[in-house]
Amino acid sequence: MAGLGQKPTAGGRTYAGLGLPLMLPAWVIIGFFLVLPIGIMLVYSFLTKEFRGGVIWEPTLAAYDQFFFDRGLFGDEQPKIEWTYILIFWRSIWQAGLATLMCLLIGFPTAWFIATRPASSRTIWLFLITVPYWVNLLIRTISMKFLIRDNGPLNQWLLDAGLISDPIHIINTNTAVQLGLFYSYLPFMVLPIYAAVERYNFSLSEAAADLYASRWITLRHIILPVVKPGIIAGCILVFVPSLGAFLAPDLLGGAKNFMIGSLIEEQFKGNAGNWPFGAAASMILLSMVLIVLIFYARAQGRAHAKGAS
Amino acid sequence: MAAKPDLKRFPGFFALTLLCLFLLYAPLVIVMIYSFNDSQSITIWGGTSLRWYGDVFWGPEADKFKQAAINSLAIATAAAIAATTIATMSATAMLRAGHFRGKGASFALINLPLMVPEIVTAVATLIFFSAIGFTTGYATILIAHIVFCIPFAYLPIAARMEGVEEVYEQAAQDLYATRWEAFRLILLPLMAPGILSGFLLAFIISLDDFIITNFVKGAGIETLPTAIFGAVKQGIKPNIMAISTLLLGVSILFVTLSYFAGRIGQKTKTPTGETT
């Protein structure tokens, strides 16, 4: 036998032929309760709304029309671009982007520091970074709300320390939402960058230093390009959940800082009760996320092809 | 020439790491501290006491929180068992069954719940149950939880299975063990730490979920996160901090257990690996 004496490959075959039956439960559960529901949601986004929740089975483009166009109160005026929802989406992109940037600025140095520790202490550092992620997101958001309230501990200490004379107003502002998103998803930035830095070959840094490159020039021209896949993965892992976040904008942002998540929630749980519109907004959000992921997959594919050649 | 500078060090990176940890832990620590506050107000410190923990267990809202906790634990246990079983079968298919049709698609399918934004999953699930005329209740929460727990159970289980060499199962089969015996008597025990780790992570993920549960729960049925959210909408009261601290403790306990389960796995792997 050709394979005799060789180590078995990663793709083992002890249970060859059982692949499909073993995968069947996952296919049934995820296929029936996630893939099919997304398909039905797409159909619902083209149906007519029923007063206070539910749908009437009559195909229409009304939901998407309401999203993009303003036809006046009675629907008979010349259609104008409806900015309300586009602005909500734009604000979500902006907020998620700023939160991602904040995560990157703190997350990269942290990942670098951890990856350059001795192997034995790395796991402890990583453990410390991941523990908060597993703590209930709702509780973390409540904690943040409690901390930054107008008369919360943060303002109390700053007042007591004499650093400020009046409480800083953070809660119910855009800054509070960014802070909440940053706090929610920071571990997602650290982990993939850590994985990339851990594989980084330090002889590249040595070569740069031998050629009189300063530390920071090495960082910019050697290290950052090499660990870029990790940085991009981290940015996507923070940006995507931030974009559709509900808890941070709802609890920290207040009514004026509406994001996509709150807009969708209001169609189902709140007063708006417009299911087709909520389904359409969900489809638009899902499409945006898929576009980001496809770009990412293509960039990965290109990097792979480059590495192979 | 001066000593070679340490190329791995960047000034300020250590400080930023400490800042990162401080930012991650400060809000949690503060809520923990204030949960022991003996005062009606959440702002003024009135000395240390366990008063609000007493309120959680015996106060006016105790029954509501107790029922929500029972619901949360029952759903998390059932969802984690189902998700772990499905994830173990899937990992065996992906790593031990050679090539089969739809393998690439299967991998994408398992990871799909991680890629779809939570709010979209919530909307799709609610619409689906409504479309097929299924009344929302415990069953709908459980089904939705099983779906999004599968990838979280899959990750540590697949990572562990990759680390277990196939030679043991092959040896068992050479000694006339059936494939089922090889799986049950060889692979499963070697996999135990990974399976435990996957179960614990799935359990926490289910226990923590708010958005999807909020959409698919029936009227009057609450889990701990939805009960807490409902209470917080009326304003943060001291008993919320006590209950948050309790839940925080449970999460940290489970993650620590999962971490050590993974490490036990690593240790048993090395000596057996060397004897081959």
Coordinates of N, CA, C and O in Angstrom, one line a residue, chain A residues 113-245:
Chain A
F113 N 1.6 42.6 21.8 CA 2.2 42.4 23.1 C 2.1 41.0 23.5 O 3.0 40.3 24.0
I114 N 0.8 40.4 23.4 CA 0.6 39.1 23.9 C 1.3 38.1 23.0 O 1.9 37.1 23.6
A115 N 1.4 38.3 21.7 CA 2.0 37.3 20.8 C 3.5 37.3 21.0 O 4.2 36.3 20.6
T116 N 4.1 38.3 21.6 CA 5.6 38.4 21.8 C 5.9 37.9 23.3 O 7.1 38.1 23.6
R117 N 4.9 37.5 24.0 CA 5.3 37.0 25.4 C 5.8 35.5 25.2 O 5.6 34.9 24.2
P118 N 6.5 35.0 26.3 CA 6.8 33.6 26.2 C 5.6 32.7 26.1 O 4.5 33.1 26.6
A119 N 5.7 31.6 25.4 CA 4.6 30.7 25.1 C 3.7 30.4 26.4 O 2.5 30.3 26.3
S120 N 4.4 30.2 27.5 CA 3.7 29.8 28.7 C 2.7 30.8 29.2 O 1.6 30.5 29.6
S121 N 3.1 32.1 29.1 CA 2.2 33.1 29.7 C 1.2 33.6 28.6 O 0.2 34.3 29.0
R122 N 1.4 33.3 27.3 CA 0.5 33.7 26.3 C -1.0 33.3 26.6 O -1.9 34.1 26.4
T123 N -1.1 32.0 27.0 CA -2.5 31.5 27.2 C -3.2 32.2 28.3 O -4.4 32.5 28.2
I124 N -2.5 32.6 29.3 CA -3.1 33.4 30.4 C -3.6 34.7 29.9 O -4.7 35.1 30.2
W125 N -2.7 35.4 29.1 CA -3.1 36.7 28.6 C -4.4 36.6 27.7 O -5.3 37.3 27.8
L126 N -4.3 35.5 26.8 CA -5.5 35.3 25.9 C -6.7 35.0 26.7 O -7.8 35.5 26.3
F127 N -6.6 34.2 27.7 CA -7.7 33.9 28.6 C -8.3 35.2 29.2 O -9.6 35.4 29.1
L128 N -7.5 36.1 29.7 CA -8.0 37.3 30.2 C -8.7 38.1 29.2 O -9.7 38.8 29.5
I129 N -8.3 38.1 28.0 CA -8.9 38.9 26.9 C -10.3 38.3 26.5 O -11.2 39.0 26.3
T130 N -10.4 36.9 26.6 CA -11.6 36.3 26.1 C -12.7 36.2 27.2 O -13.9 36.2 26.8
V131 N -12.3 36.2 28.4 CA -13.3 36.0 29.5 C -14.5 37.1 29.3 O -15.7 36.7 29.3
P132 N -14.2 38.4 29.2 CA -15.3 39.3 29.1 C -16.2 39.0 27.9 O -17.4 39.3 28.0
Y133 N -15.7 38.4 26.8 CA -16.6 38.2 25.7 C -17.7 37.2 26.1 O -18.8 37.3 25.6
W134 N -17.4 36.2 27.0 CA -18.3 35.2 27.3 C -19.3 35.7 28.4 O -20.3 35.1 28.7
V135 N -19.0 36.9 29.0 CA -20.0 37.5 29.9 C -21.2 38.0 29.1 O -21.0 38.7 28.0
N136 N -22.4 37.8 29.5 CA -23.6 38.2 28.9 C -23.5 39.6 28.3 O -23.2 40.6 29.0
L137 N -23.7 39.8 27.0 CA -23.6 41.1 26.3 C -24.6 42.1 27.0 O -24.2 43.3 27.1
L138 N -25.7 41.6 27.4 CA -26.7 42.5 28.0 C -26.1 43.1 29.3 O -26.2 44.3 29.5
I139 N -25.5 42.2 30.1 CA -25.0 42.7 31.4 C -23.8 43.6 31.1 O -23.6 44.6 31.8
R140 N -23.0 43.3 30.1 CA -21.9 44.2 29.8 C -22.4 45.6 29.4 O -21.8 46.6 29.8
T141 N -23.4 45.6 28.6 CA -24.0 46.9 28.2 C -24.6 47.7 29.3 O -24.4 48.9 29.4
I142 N -25.3 46.9 30.2 CA -25.8 47.6 31.4 C -24.7 48.2 32.3 O -24.8 49.3 32.8
S143 N -23.6 47.4 32.4 CA -22.5 47.9 33.2 C -21.9 49.2 32.6 O -21.6 50.1 33.4
M144 N -21.8 49.2 31.3 CA -21.3 50.4 30.6 C -22.3 51.6 30.9 O -21.9 52.7 31.2
K145 N -23.6 51.3 30.8 CA -24.6 52.4 31.0 C -24.5 52.9 32.5 O -24.5 54.1 32.7
F146 N -24.3 52.0 33.4 CA -24.2 52.3 34.8 C -23.0 53.2 35.0 O -23.0 54.2 35.7
L147 N -21.9 52.8 34.4 CA -20.6 53.5 34.6 C -20.6 55.0 34.0 O -20.1 55.9 34.7
I148 N -21.2 55.2 32.9 CA -21.1 56.5 32.2 C -22.3 57.3 32.4 O -22.4 58.4 31.8
R149 N -23.3 57.0 33.3 CA -24.4 57.8 33.5 C -24.0 59.2 34.0 O -22.9 59.4 34.5
D150 N -24.9 60.2 33.9 CA -24.5 61.6 34.3 C -24.1 61.6 35.7 O -23.1 62.3 36.1
N151 N -24.8 60.8 36.6 CA -24.3 60.8 38.0 C -23.8 59.4 38.3 O -23.9 59.0 39.5
G152 N -23.1 58.8 37.4 CA -22.5 57.5 37.6 C -21.1 57.6 38.2 O -20.6 58.7 38.4
P153 N -20.5 56.5 38.5 CA -19.2 56.4 39.1 C -18.1 57.2 38.3 O -17.3 57.9 39.0
L154 N -18.2 57.1 37.0 CA -17.1 57.8 36.2 C -17.1 59.3 36.5 O -16.1 59.9 36.9
N155 N -18.3 59.9 36.3 CA -18.4 61.3 36.6 C -18.1 61.7 38.0 O -17.5 62.7 38.3
Q156 N -18.6 60.8 39.0 CA -18.4 61.0 40.4 C -16.9 61.2 40.7 O -16.4 62.1 41.4
W157 N -16.1 60.2 40.1 CA -14.6 60.3 40.4 C -14.0 61.5 39.8 O -13.1 62.1 40.4
L158 N -14.4 61.8 38.5 CA -13.8 62.9 37.9 C -14.1 64.2 38.6 O -13.2 65.1 38.8
L159 N -15.3 64.3 39.2 CA -15.7 65.5 40.0 C -14.9 65.5 41.3 O -14.3 66.5 41.6
D160 N -14.8 64.3 41.9 CA -14.1 64.3 43.2 C -12.6 64.6 43.0 O -12.0 65.2 43.9
A161 N -12.1 64.1 41.9 CA -10.7 64.4 41.6 C -10.4 65.8 41.2 O -9.3 66.2 41.0
G162 N -11.5 66.6 41.0 CA -11.3 68.0 40.6 C -10.9 68.1 39.1 O -10.5 69.2 38.7
L163 N -11.0 67.0 38.3 CA -10.6 67.1 36.9 C -11.7 67.8 36.1 O -11.4 68.5 35.0
I164 N -13.0 67.8 36.5 CA -14.0 68.4 35.8 C -14.9 69.1 36.8 O -14.9 68.8 38.0
S165 N -15.6 70.2 36.4 CA -16.5 70.9 37.4 C -17.9 70.5 37.2 O -18.7 70.6 38.1
D166 N -18.3 70.1 36.0 CA -19.7 69.6 35.7 C -19.6 68.2 35.1 O -18.6 67.9 34.4
P167 N -20.6 67.4 35.4 CA -20.5 66.0 34.9 C -20.5 66.1 33.3 O -21.1 66.9 32.7
I168 N -19.7 65.1 32.7 CA -19.7 65.1 31.3 C -20.9 64.3 30.9 O -21.1 63.2 31.4
H169 N -21.6 64.8 29.8 CA -22.7 64.1 29.4 C -22.4 63.1 28.3 O -22.1 63.5 27.1
I170 N -22.3 61.8 28.6 CA -21.9 60.8 27.5 C -23.1 60.0 27.1 O -23.3 59.7 26.0
I171 N -23.9 59.6 28.1 CA -25.0 58.7 27.9 C -26.0 59.3 26.9 O -26.2 60.6 26.9
N172 N -26.6 58.5 26.0 CA -27.6 59.0 25.0 C -26.9 59.9 23.9 O -27.5 60.7 23.3
T173 N -25.6 59.7 23.7 CA -24.9 60.4 22.6 C -24.3 59.3 21.7 O -24.3 58.1 22.0
N174 N -23.9 59.8 20.5 CA -23.2 58.9 19.6 C -22.0 58.2 20.2 O -21.6 57.1 20.0
T175 N -21.3 59.1 21.0 CA -20.0 58.6 21.7 C -20.3 57.4 22.5 O -19.6 56.4 22.6
A176 N -21.5 57.4 23.3 CA -21.8 56.3 24.2 C -22.0 55.0 23.3 O -21.6 54.0 23.8
V177 N -22.7 55.2 22.2 CA -22.9 54.0 21.3 C -21.6 53.4 20.8 O -21.4 52.2 20.9
Q178 N -20.7 54.3 20.4 CA -19.4 53.9 19.9 C -18.6 53.1 21.0 O -18.0 52.1 20.8
L179 N -18.7 53.7 22.2 CA -18.0 53.1 23.4 C -18.6 51.8 23.7 O -17.9 50.8 23.9
G180 N -19.9 51.6 23.6 CA -20.6 50.4 23.9 C -20.2 49.3 22.8 O -19.9 48.2 23.2
L181 N -20.2 49.7 21.6 CA -19.8 48.8 20.5 C -18.4 48.3 20.6 O -18.0 47.2 20.5
F182 N -17.5 49.3 20.9 CA -16.1 49.1 21.1 C -15.9 48.1 22.3 O -15.2 47.1 22.1
Y183 N -16.6 48.3 23.4 CA -16.5 47.4 24.5 C -17.1 46.0 24.2 O -16.6 45.0 24.7
S184 N -18.1 46.0 23.4 CA -18.8 44.7 23.2 C -17.9 43.8 22.3 O -17.9 42.6 22.6
Y185 N -17.2 44.3 21.4 CA -16.5 43.5 20.4 C -15.0 43.6 20.3 O -14.4 43.0 19.5
L186 N -14.4 44.3 21.3 CA -12.9 44.4 21.4 C -12.2 43.0 21.3 O -11.2 42.9 20.6
P187 N -12.6 42.0 22.0 CA -11.9 40.7 22.0 C -11.8 40.1 20.5 O -10.9 39.5 20.2
F188 N -12.9 40.4 19.7 CA -12.9 39.9 18.3 C -11.7 40.5 17.5 O -11.3 39.9 16.5
M189 N -11.3 41.7 17.9 CA -10.2 42.3 17.2 C -8.9 41.7 17.6 O -8.0 41.4 16.7
V190 N -8.7 41.5 18.9 CA -7.4 41.0 19.4 C -7.1 39.6 18.9 O -6.0 39.3 18.4
L191 N -8.1 38.7 18.8 CA -7.7 37.3 18.6 C -7.2 37.0 17.2 O -6.1 36.4 17.1
P192 N -7.8 37.5 16.1 CA -7.2 37.2 14.8 C -5.9 37.9 14.5 O -5.0 37.3 13.9
I193 N -5.7 39.1 15.1 CA -4.4 39.8 14.9 C -3.3 39.0 15.7 O -2.2 38.8 15.2
Y194 N -3.7 38.5 16.9 CA -2.8 37.7 17.7 C -2.3 36.5 16.8 O -1.1 36.2 16.8
A195 N -3.3 35.8 16.2 CA -2.9 34.6 15.4 C -2.0 35.0 14.3 O -1.1 34.2 14.0
A196 N -2.2 36.1 13.7 CA -1.3 36.5 12.6 C 0.1 36.9 13.1 O 1.1 36.5 12.5
V197 N 0.2 37.7 14.2 CA 1.5 38.1 14.7 C 2.3 36.8 15.2 O 3.5 36.8 15.0
E198 N 1.5 35.9 15.7 CA 2.2 34.7 16.2 C 3.0 33.9 15.1 O 4.0 33.3 15.4
R199 N 2.4 34.0 13.9 CA 3.1 33.4 12.7 C 4.2 34.2 12.1 O 4.9 33.8 11.2
Y200 N 4.3 35.5 12.5 CA 5.2 36.4 11.9 C 6.6 36.0 12.1 O 7.0 35.6 13.2
N201 N 7.4 36.1 11.1 CA 8.8 35.6 11.1 C 9.7 36.8 11.5 O 9.9 37.7 10.7
F202 N 10.3 36.8 12.7 CA 11.0 37.9 13.2 C 12.3 38.2 12.5 O 12.9 39.2 12.7
S203 N 12.8 37.2 11.7 CA 14.0 37.5 10.9 C 13.8 38.6 9.9 O 14.7 39.3 9.5
L204 N 12.5 38.9 9.6 CA 12.2 40.0 8.7 C 12.5 41.3 9.4 O 13.1 42.2 8.9
S205 N 12.1 41.4 10.7 CA 12.4 42.6 11.5 C 13.9 42.8 11.6 O 14.4 43.9 11.6
E206 N 14.6 41.6 11.9 CA 16.1 41.7 12.0 C 16.7 42.2 10.7 O 17.6 43.1 10.8
A207 N 16.2 41.7 9.6 CA 16.8 42.1 8.3 C 16.6 43.6 8.1 O 17.5 44.4 7.7
A208 N 15.4 44.1 8.5 CA 15.1 45.5 8.4 C 16.0 46.3 9.3 O 16.5 47.4 8.9
A209 N 16.2 45.8 10.5 CA 17.1 46.6 11.5 C 18.5 46.6 11.0 O 19.2 47.6 11.1
D210 N 18.9 45.5 10.3 CA 20.3 45.5 9.8 C 20.5 46.5 8.7 O 21.6 47.0 8.5
L211 N 19.4 46.8 8.0 CA 19.4 47.8 7.0 C 19.0 49.2 7.5 O 18.6 50.1 6.8
Y212 N 19.2 49.4 8.8 CA 19.0 50.7 9.5 C 17.6 51.2 9.5 O 17.4 52.4 9.5
A213 N 16.6 50.3 9.3 CA 15.2 50.8 9.5 C 14.9 51.0 10.9 O 15.3 50.2 11.8
S214 N 14.2 52.1 11.3 CA 13.8 52.3 12.6 C 12.7 51.3 13.0 O 12.0 50.7 12.1
R215 N 12.4 51.2 14.3 CA 11.3 50.3 14.7 C 10.0 50.7 14.0 O 9.3 49.8 13.6
W216 N 9.7 52.0 13.9 CA 8.4 52.4 13.4 C 8.3 52.2 11.9 O 7.2 51.9 11.4
I217 N 9.4 52.4 11.3 CA 9.4 52.1 9.8 C 9.3 50.7 9.5 O 8.5 50.2 8.6
T218 N 9.9 49.8 10.4 CA 9.7 48.4 10.2 C 8.2 48.0 10.4 O 7.7 47.2 9.7
L219 N 7.6 48.7 11.4 CA 6.2 48.4 11.7 C 5.4 48.7 10.5 O 4.5 47.9 10.1
R220 N 5.6 49.9 9.9 CA 4.8 50.3 8.8 C 5.0 49.6 7.5 O 4.1 49.2 6.8
H221 N 6.3 49.3 7.2 CA 6.6 48.8 5.9 C 6.7 47.3 5.9 O 6.7 46.6 4.8
I222 N 7.0 46.7 7.0 CA 7.2 45.2 7.0 C 6.1 44.5 7.8 O 5.4 43.6 7.2
I223 N 5.9 44.9 9.1 CA 5.0 44.1 9.9 C 3.6 44.3 9.5 O 2.9 43.3 9.3
L224 N 3.1 45.5 9.3 CA 1.7 45.7 9.0 C 1.3 45.0 7.7 O 0.3 44.3 7.7
P225 N 2.1 45.1 6.6 CA 1.7 44.3 5.4 C 1.6 42.8 5.6 O 0.8 42.2 5.1
V226 N 2.6 42.3 6.5 CA 2.6 40.9 6.7 C 1.4 40.4 7.5 O 0.8 39.4 7.2
V227 N 1.0 41.2 8.5 CA -0.1 40.7 9.4 C -1.4 41.2 8.9 O -2.4 41.1 9.6
K228 N -1.5 41.9 7.7 CA -2.7 42.5 7.2 C -3.9 41.6 7.2 O -5.0 42.0 7.6
P229 N -3.7 40.3 6.8 CA -4.9 39.4 6.8 C -5.6 39.3 8.2 O -6.8 39.3 8.3
G230 N -4.7 39.3 9.2 CA -5.3 39.2 10.6 C -6.0 40.5 10.9 O -7.1 40.4 11.6
I231 N -5.5 41.6 10.5 CA -6.1 42.9 10.8 C -7.4 43.0 10.1 O -8.4 43.4 10.7
I232 N -7.5 42.6 8.8 CA -8.7 42.6 8.1 C -9.8 41.7 8.7 O -10.9 42.1 8.9
A233 N -9.3 40.5 9.1 CA -10.3 39.6 9.8 C -10.8 40.2 11.0 O -12.0 40.1 11.3
G234 N -10.0 40.8 11.8 CA -10.4 41.4 13.1 C -11.4 42.5 12.8 O -12.4 42.6 13.5
C235 N -11.1 43.4 11.8 CA -12.0 44.5 11.5 C -13.4 44.0 11.1 O -14.4 44.5 11.5
I236 N -13.4 42.9 10.3 CA -14.7 42.3 9.9 C -15.5 41.8 11.0 O -16.7 42.0 11.2
L237 N -14.7 41.1 11.9 CA -15.4 40.5 13.1 C -16.0 41.5 14.0 O -16.9 41.2 14.8
V238 N -15.4 42.7 14.0 CA -16.0 43.8 14.9 C -17.1 44.5 14.1 O -18.1 44.8 14.6
F239 N -16.8 44.8 12.8 CA -17.7 45.7 12.0 C -19.0 45.0 11.8 O -20.1 45.7 12.0
V240 N -19.0 43.7 11.4 CA -20.3 43.1 11.1 C -21.3 43.0 12.2 O -22.4 43.4 12.1
P241 N -20.9 42.5 13.4 CA -21.9 42.5 14.5 C -22.2 44.0 15.0 O -23.4 44.2 15.4
S242 N -21.3 44.9 14.8 CA -21.6 46.3 15.3 C -22.7 46.9 14.4 O -23.6 47.6 14.8
L243 N -22.6 46.5 13.1 CA -23.6 47.1 12.1 C -25.0 46.8 12.5 O -25.9 47.6 12.4
G244 N -25.3 45.5 12.9 CA -26.6 45.1 13.2 C -26.9 45.1 14.7 O -27.9 44.5 15.1
A245 N -26.0 45.8 15.5 CA -26.2 45.7 17.0 C -27.5 46.3 17.4 O -28.0 47.3 16.8

